Coordinates of C-alpha atoms and ligand atoms in Angstrom, one line a residue:
M1 CA 4.8 -14.3 43.6
F2 CA 7.0 -11.5 42.4
G3 CA 6.9 -8.0 43.7
Y4 CA 6.6 -5.1 41.3
V5 CA 9.6 -5.3 38.9
G6 CA 8.8 -2.3 36.7
I7 CA 9.5 -4.0 33.4
E8 CA 6.9 -1.9 31.6
A9 CA 9.6 0.8 31.6
V10 CA 10.9 -1.0 28.5
L11 CA 8.0 0.5 26.6
D12 CA 9.3 4.0 27.2
Q13 CA 12.7 2.9 26.0
L14 CA 11.2 1.4 22.9
K15 CA 9.3 4.6 22.3
I16 CA 12.4 6.8 22.7
K17 CA 14.4 4.5 20.4
A18 CA 11.6 4.6 17.7
M19 CA 11.4 8.4 18.0
K20 CA 15.2 8.7 17.5
T21 CA 15.4 6.3 14.5
G22 CA 12.1 7.3 12.9
F23 CA 10.1 5.2 10.5
E24 CA 10.7 4.4 6.9
F25 CA 7.6 3.3 5.0
N26 CA 7.3 2.5 1.3
I27 CA 4.1 2.3 -0.7
M28 CA 3.8 1.3 -4.4
V29 CA 0.8 1.9 -6.6
V30 CA 0.1 -0.6 -9.5
G31 CA -2.6 -1.0 -12.1
R32 CA -3.6 -0.2 -15.7
S33 CA -3.2 3.3 -16.9
G34 CA -5.8 5.9 -16.4
L35 CA -7.2 4.4 -13.1
G36 CA -6.0 7.3 -10.9
K37 CA -2.8 5.9 -9.5
S38 CA -0.8 9.2 -9.8
T39 CA -3.7 11.1 -8.5
M40 CA -3.9 8.8 -5.5
V41 CA -0.2 9.4 -4.7
N42 CA -1.1 13.1 -4.4
T43 CA -4.2 12.4 -2.5
L44 CA -2.2 10.4 0.1
F45 CA 0.3 13.2 0.5
K46 CA -2.3 15.9 0.6
S47 CA -4.8 14.2 2.9
K48 CA -5.3 15.3 6.4
V49 CA -2.5 13.2 7.9
W50 CA 0.1 15.6 6.7
K51 CA -1.6 18.8 5.7
S52 CA 1.5 20.5 7.0
S53 CA 3.9 18.9 4.5
P54 CA 5.1 21.0 1.6
V55 CA 3.3 19.4 -1.4
N56 CA 1.9 22.5 -3.0
K57 CA 4.2 22.4 -6.0
L58 CA 2.1 19.6 -7.6
G59 CA 0.8 20.6 -11.1
P60 CA -1.4 18.8 -13.6
L61 CA -0.4 15.1 -13.9
P62 CA 1.4 13.9 -17.0
Q63 CA 1.1 10.2 -18.0
T64 CA 3.5 8.2 -15.9
L65 CA 6.1 6.7 -18.2
Q66 CA 8.5 5.2 -15.7
L67 CA 8.7 4.1 -12.2
Q68 CA 9.2 7.1 -10.0
S69 CA 9.3 7.6 -6.2
V70 CA 8.3 10.6 -4.2
T71 CA 9.6 10.9 -0.6
H72 CA 8.4 13.3 2.1
T73 CA 9.5 13.3 5.7
I74 CA 6.7 14.0 8.1
E75 CA 7.1 14.9 11.7
E76 CA 4.3 14.7 14.2
K77 CA 4.7 14.9 18.0
G78 CA 8.4 14.1 17.7
V79 CA 7.8 11.0 15.6
K80 CA 9.5 11.1 12.2
L81 CA 8.2 9.3 9.2
K82 CA 10.0 9.0 5.9
L83 CA 7.2 8.1 3.5
T84 CA 8.0 7.1 0.0
V85 CA 5.3 6.4 -2.6
T86 CA 6.5 4.7 -5.9
D87 CA 4.3 5.4 -8.9
T88 CA 4.4 3.0 -11.8
P89 CA 3.4 3.3 -15.4
G90 CA 0.1 1.8 -16.3
F91 CA 0.2 -1.6 -18.0
G92 CA -2.3 -3.4 -20.2
D93 CA -2.2 -0.9 -23.1
Q94 CA -0.2 -3.3 -25.4
I95 CA -1.7 -5.8 -27.7
N96 CA 0.5 -8.4 -26.1
N97 CA 0.5 -7.9 -22.4
D98 CA 2.7 -11.0 -21.7
K99 CA 5.1 -10.2 -18.9
C100 CA 3.8 -6.7 -18.4
W101 CA 4.4 -7.4 -14.7
D102 CA 8.1 -7.9 -15.1
P103 CA 9.3 -4.3 -14.5
I104 CA 7.3 -4.1 -11.3
L105 CA 8.3 -7.5 -9.9
N106 CA 11.9 -6.7 -10.9
Y107 CA 11.8 -3.4 -8.9
I108 CA 10.4 -5.2 -5.8
N109 CA 13.1 -7.9 -6.0
D110 CA 15.8 -5.3 -6.7
Q111 CA 15.0 -3.6 -3.4
Y112 CA 15.2 -7.0 -1.5
E113 CA 18.6 -7.6 -3.2
R114 CA 19.9 -4.2 -2.2
Y115 CA 18.9 -4.9 1.4
L116 CA 20.5 -8.4 1.2
Q117 CA 23.8 -7.0 -0.2
E118 CA 24.0 -4.6 2.8
E119 CA 23.1 -7.3 5.3
V120 CA 25.8 -9.8 4.1
L121 CA 28.6 -7.3 4.4
I122 CA 31.1 -8.2 7.1
T123 CA 30.9 -4.6 8.4
R124 CA 27.2 -3.9 8.2
Q125 CA 25.8 -0.4 8.5
H126 CA 24.2 0.2 11.8
H127 CA 21.0 1.1 10.0
I128 CA 20.4 -0.4 6.5
P129 CA 18.4 2.1 4.4
D130 CA 15.1 0.4 3.7
T131 CA 13.7 0.8 0.2
R132 CA 11.7 -2.4 0.2
V133 CA 8.1 -2.1 -0.8
H134 CA 6.0 -2.6 2.3
I135 CA 2.6 -2.5 0.6
C136 CA 1.5 -2.5 -3.0
V137 CA -1.9 -0.9 -3.7
Y138 CA -3.4 -2.6 -6.7
F139 CA -6.0 -0.6 -8.7
V140 CA -8.9 -2.7 -10.1
P141 CA -10.8 -1.0 -12.9
P142 CA -14.4 -0.2 -11.9
T143 CA -16.0 -2.5 -14.5
G144 CA -18.7 -3.8 -12.1
H145 CA -18.3 -7.3 -13.5
C146 CA -15.4 -9.5 -12.3
L147 CA -11.6 -9.5 -12.1
R148 CA -10.2 -9.7 -15.6
P149 CA -7.7 -12.4 -16.5
L150 CA -4.8 -9.9 -16.7
D151 CA -5.5 -8.6 -13.2
I152 CA -5.8 -12.2 -11.9
E153 CA -2.4 -13.2 -13.4
F154 CA -0.7 -10.0 -12.1
L155 CA -2.2 -10.3 -8.6
K156 CA -1.1 -13.9 -8.3
R157 CA 2.4 -13.0 -9.0
L158 CA 2.5 -9.9 -6.8
C159 CA 1.0 -11.6 -3.7
R160 CA 3.8 -14.1 -3.7
V161 CA 6.4 -11.4 -3.2
V162 CA 4.8 -8.4 -1.5
N163 CA 1.8 -7.3 0.7
V164 CA -1.0 -6.4 -1.6
V165 CA -4.2 -4.4 -0.9
P166 CA -6.6 -4.2 -3.9
V167 CA -8.8 -1.1 -4.3
I168 CA -11.7 -0.4 -6.7
A169 CA -10.4 2.6 -8.6
R170 CA -12.5 5.6 -9.6
A171 CA -15.4 4.3 -7.5
D172 CA -17.4 7.4 -8.2
S173 CA -18.4 5.7 -11.5
L174 CA -20.3 3.0 -9.6
T175 CA -23.6 3.3 -7.6
L176 CA -23.4 2.2 -3.9
E177 CA -25.2 -1.1 -4.8
E178 CA -22.8 -1.7 -7.7
R179 CA -19.8 -1.1 -5.4
E180 CA -21.1 -3.7 -2.9
A181 CA -21.8 -6.3 -5.6
F182 CA -18.4 -5.7 -7.3
R183 CA -16.6 -6.0 -4.0
W184 CA -18.3 -9.3 -3.2
Q185 CA -17.5 -10.6 -6.7
I186 CA -13.8 -9.6 -6.4
Q187 CA -13.6 -11.3 -3.0
E188 CA -14.9 -14.5 -4.7
D189 CA -12.5 -14.2 -7.6
L190 CA -9.6 -13.7 -5.2
K191 CA -10.6 -16.8 -3.2
N192 CA -11.2 -19.0 -6.2
N193 CA -7.8 -18.1 -7.7
G194 CA -5.9 -18.6 -4.5
I195 CA -4.8 -14.9 -4.3
F196 CA -4.1 -13.9 -0.7
V197 CA -4.2 -10.2 -0.2
Y198 CA -3.3 -8.2 3.0
P199 CA -4.2 -8.7 5.8
Q200 CA -3.9 -12.5 5.6
K201 CA -5.7 -14.6 8.1
C202 CA -2.7 -16.8 8.7
F203 CA -0.7 -13.8 10.1
D204 CA -3.3 -12.7 12.7
E205 CA -1.5 -13.1 15.9
D206 CA -4.4 -13.1 18.4
T207 CA -8.1 -12.7 18.7
N208 CA -7.8 -8.9 18.8
D209 CA -6.0 -8.9 15.5
K210 CA -8.5 -11.3 14.1
T211 CA -11.5 -9.2 15.1
L212 CA -10.0 -6.0 13.7
N213 CA -8.7 -7.7 10.5
D214 CA -12.0 -9.5 9.9
K215 CA -13.7 -6.1 9.7
I216 CA -11.1 -4.9 7.2
R217 CA -11.3 -8.1 5.1
E218 CA -15.0 -7.6 4.7
K219 CA -14.3 -4.2 3.2
I220 CA -11.5 -5.1 0.9
P221 CA -11.2 -4.0 -1.9
F222 CA -11.9 -0.5 -0.7
A223 CA -13.9 1.6 -3.1
V224 CA -11.7 4.7 -3.5
V225 CA -11.8 8.1 -5.2
G226 CA -8.7 10.2 -5.7
A227 CA -8.3 14.0 -6.0
D228 CA -5.5 16.5 -5.7
R229 CA -7.6 19.7 -5.6
E230 CA -9.1 21.4 -2.6
H231 CA -12.6 23.0 -2.6
M232 CA -14.6 24.9 -0.1
V233 CA -17.6 23.0 1.3
N234 CA -19.6 24.6 4.1
G235 CA -16.8 27.0 4.8
K236 CA -14.3 24.1 5.1
C237 CA -11.4 23.3 2.7
V238 CA -11.8 19.7 1.5
L239 CA -10.0 17.4 -1.0
G240 CA -12.4 16.4 -3.7
R241 CA -13.5 16.1 -7.2
K242 CA -15.8 18.8 -8.5
T243 CA -18.6 17.5 -10.8
K244 CA -21.7 18.9 -12.3
W245 CA -23.7 17.4 -9.4
G246 CA -21.5 18.5 -6.5
I247 CA -18.2 17.8 -4.9
I248 CA -17.1 14.2 -4.2
E249 CA -15.1 14.5 -1.0
V250 CA -12.4 11.9 -0.8
E251 CA -12.1 12.1 3.0
N252 CA -15.8 11.7 3.6
M253 CA -16.8 8.1 4.3
A254 CA -20.3 8.8 2.9
H255 CA -18.7 9.5 -0.5
C256 CA -15.9 6.8 -0.7
E257 CA -13.6 4.6 1.3
F258 CA -10.3 6.4 0.8
P259 CA -10.2 7.1 4.6
L260 CA -10.1 3.3 5.2
L261 CA -7.2 2.9 2.9
R262 CA -5.3 5.8 4.4
D263 CA -5.9 4.6 8.0
L264 CA -4.8 1.0 7.1
L265 CA -1.6 2.3 5.5
I266 CA -0.6 5.1 7.8
R267 CA -2.4 4.7 11.1
S268 CA -3.3 1.1 12.1
H269 CA -1.1 -1.3 10.1
M270 CA 2.1 0.4 9.2
Q271 CA 4.3 -1.6 11.7
D272 CA 2.5 -4.9 10.8
L273 CA 3.2 -4.3 7.1
K274 CA 6.8 -3.6 7.8
D275 CA 7.1 -6.7 10.0
I276 CA 5.5 -9.0 7.4
T277 CA 7.7 -7.5 4.6
H278 CA 10.8 -8.3 6.7
N279 CA 9.8 -11.6 8.3
V280 CA 7.9 -13.2 5.4
H281 CA 8.5 -11.7 2.0
Y282 CA 12.1 -10.6 2.4
E283 CA 12.9 -13.8 4.3
N284 CA 11.6 -15.9 1.4
Y285 CA 13.8 -13.9 -1.0
R286 CA 16.8 -14.2 1.3
V287 CA 16.5 -18.0 1.7
H288 CA 15.9 -18.4 -2.0
R289 CA 19.0 -16.3 -2.9
L290 CA 21.3 -17.8 -0.4
N291 CA 20.3 -21.4 -1.4
E292 CA 20.9 -20.4 -5.0
S293 CA 24.4 -19.1 -4.3
H294 CA 25.4 -22.2 -2.3
L295 CA 24.7 -24.6 -5.1
Ligands
LIG301 P1 -2.9 6.8 -13.8 O1 -2.6 6.6 -15.2 O2 -3.4 5.6 -13.1 O3 -1.7 7.4 -13.0 O4 -4.1 7.8 -13.7 P2 -4.1 9.4 -13.4 O5 -3.9 9.7 -11.9 O6 -3.1 10.1 -14.3 O7 -5.6 9.8 -13.7 C1 -6.1 9.7 -15.0 C2 -7.4 10.6 -15.1 O8 -8.4 10.1 -14.2 C3 -7.1 12.1 -14.6 O9 -7.9 12.9 -15.5 C4 -7.6 12.1 -13.2 O10 -8.1 13.4 -12.8 C5 -8.8 11.1 -13.3 N1 -9.0 10.5 -12.0 C6 -8.2 10.1 -11.0 N2 -8.8 9.6 -10.0 C7 -10.1 9.6 -10.3 C8 -11.3 9.1 -9.5 O11 -11.2 8.6 -8.4 N3 -12.5 9.3 -10.2 C9 -12.6 9.9 -11.4 N4 -13.8 10.0 -11.9 N5 -11.5 10.3 -12.1 C10 -10.3 10.2 -11.5
LIG302 MG1 0.2 7.7 -13.7

């Protein structure tokens, strides 16, 4: 009925706008101490996606004693990404672990509050700096049995306020069969405890989303290995862990599923994670806070 209108030109406009503004993306790592969280922060920064970024200053890792964020700005083909990873101290070391989730939940809520305070100003900034956590990577210890009560309690609380993707930490300590069995067990535990991790079925927008996300859901929790050293393998420099039996290459899918985690975070689902953070988690916070202040 209509002739050619040329509305697809809006795509170019969106692209130009996105390139001008750039992207801000915030990841948080959470889990007990010693599971490789700090190592994974370095693995993410050193992995192929941003080989060119200046992260060579990293030394041996001290134990993480407080929440700390590292930010790098990465530019690729004119697209700017400001990536922040927030590392958290391990929990679960105390005799009484009651409320060990409080500092983490407080941090997540504080970032929503900061955003809200900017948003309600009469003269709002054109661009509100976004420090909200878009995804929380939760490290499950590689016990091979089932989720422990502390992890269940923590995950229940986290999933209500933020996107969560669980991973099996230090997966090199499990055989391939053990990884599969453990993954299946964790999926059951999540289901039985009403814990909804990312990507949630109810947010699939169409059948394409569903097909792609169903594949991801089958693989969650990803069995990951972290490393911050490079080694030569067949003349190529690879990120990996050197063991007595050989090198475990973190970017090799035959060795572990770190590439699935990295692709989900940085390549395939970044915008979706930002949208759900804004439209669902932040919105819940905003409604709750505004109701509270109008009582
Ligand atoms: P965090 O307490 O969770 O931050 O753990 P760290 O990143 O400080 O790591 C604790 C120890 O585990 C260090 O000696 C790391 O080299 C080691 N480590 C980290 N990731 C892995 C992994 O995937 N596999 C194995 N076997 N060891 C790891
Ligand atoms: Mg640490």
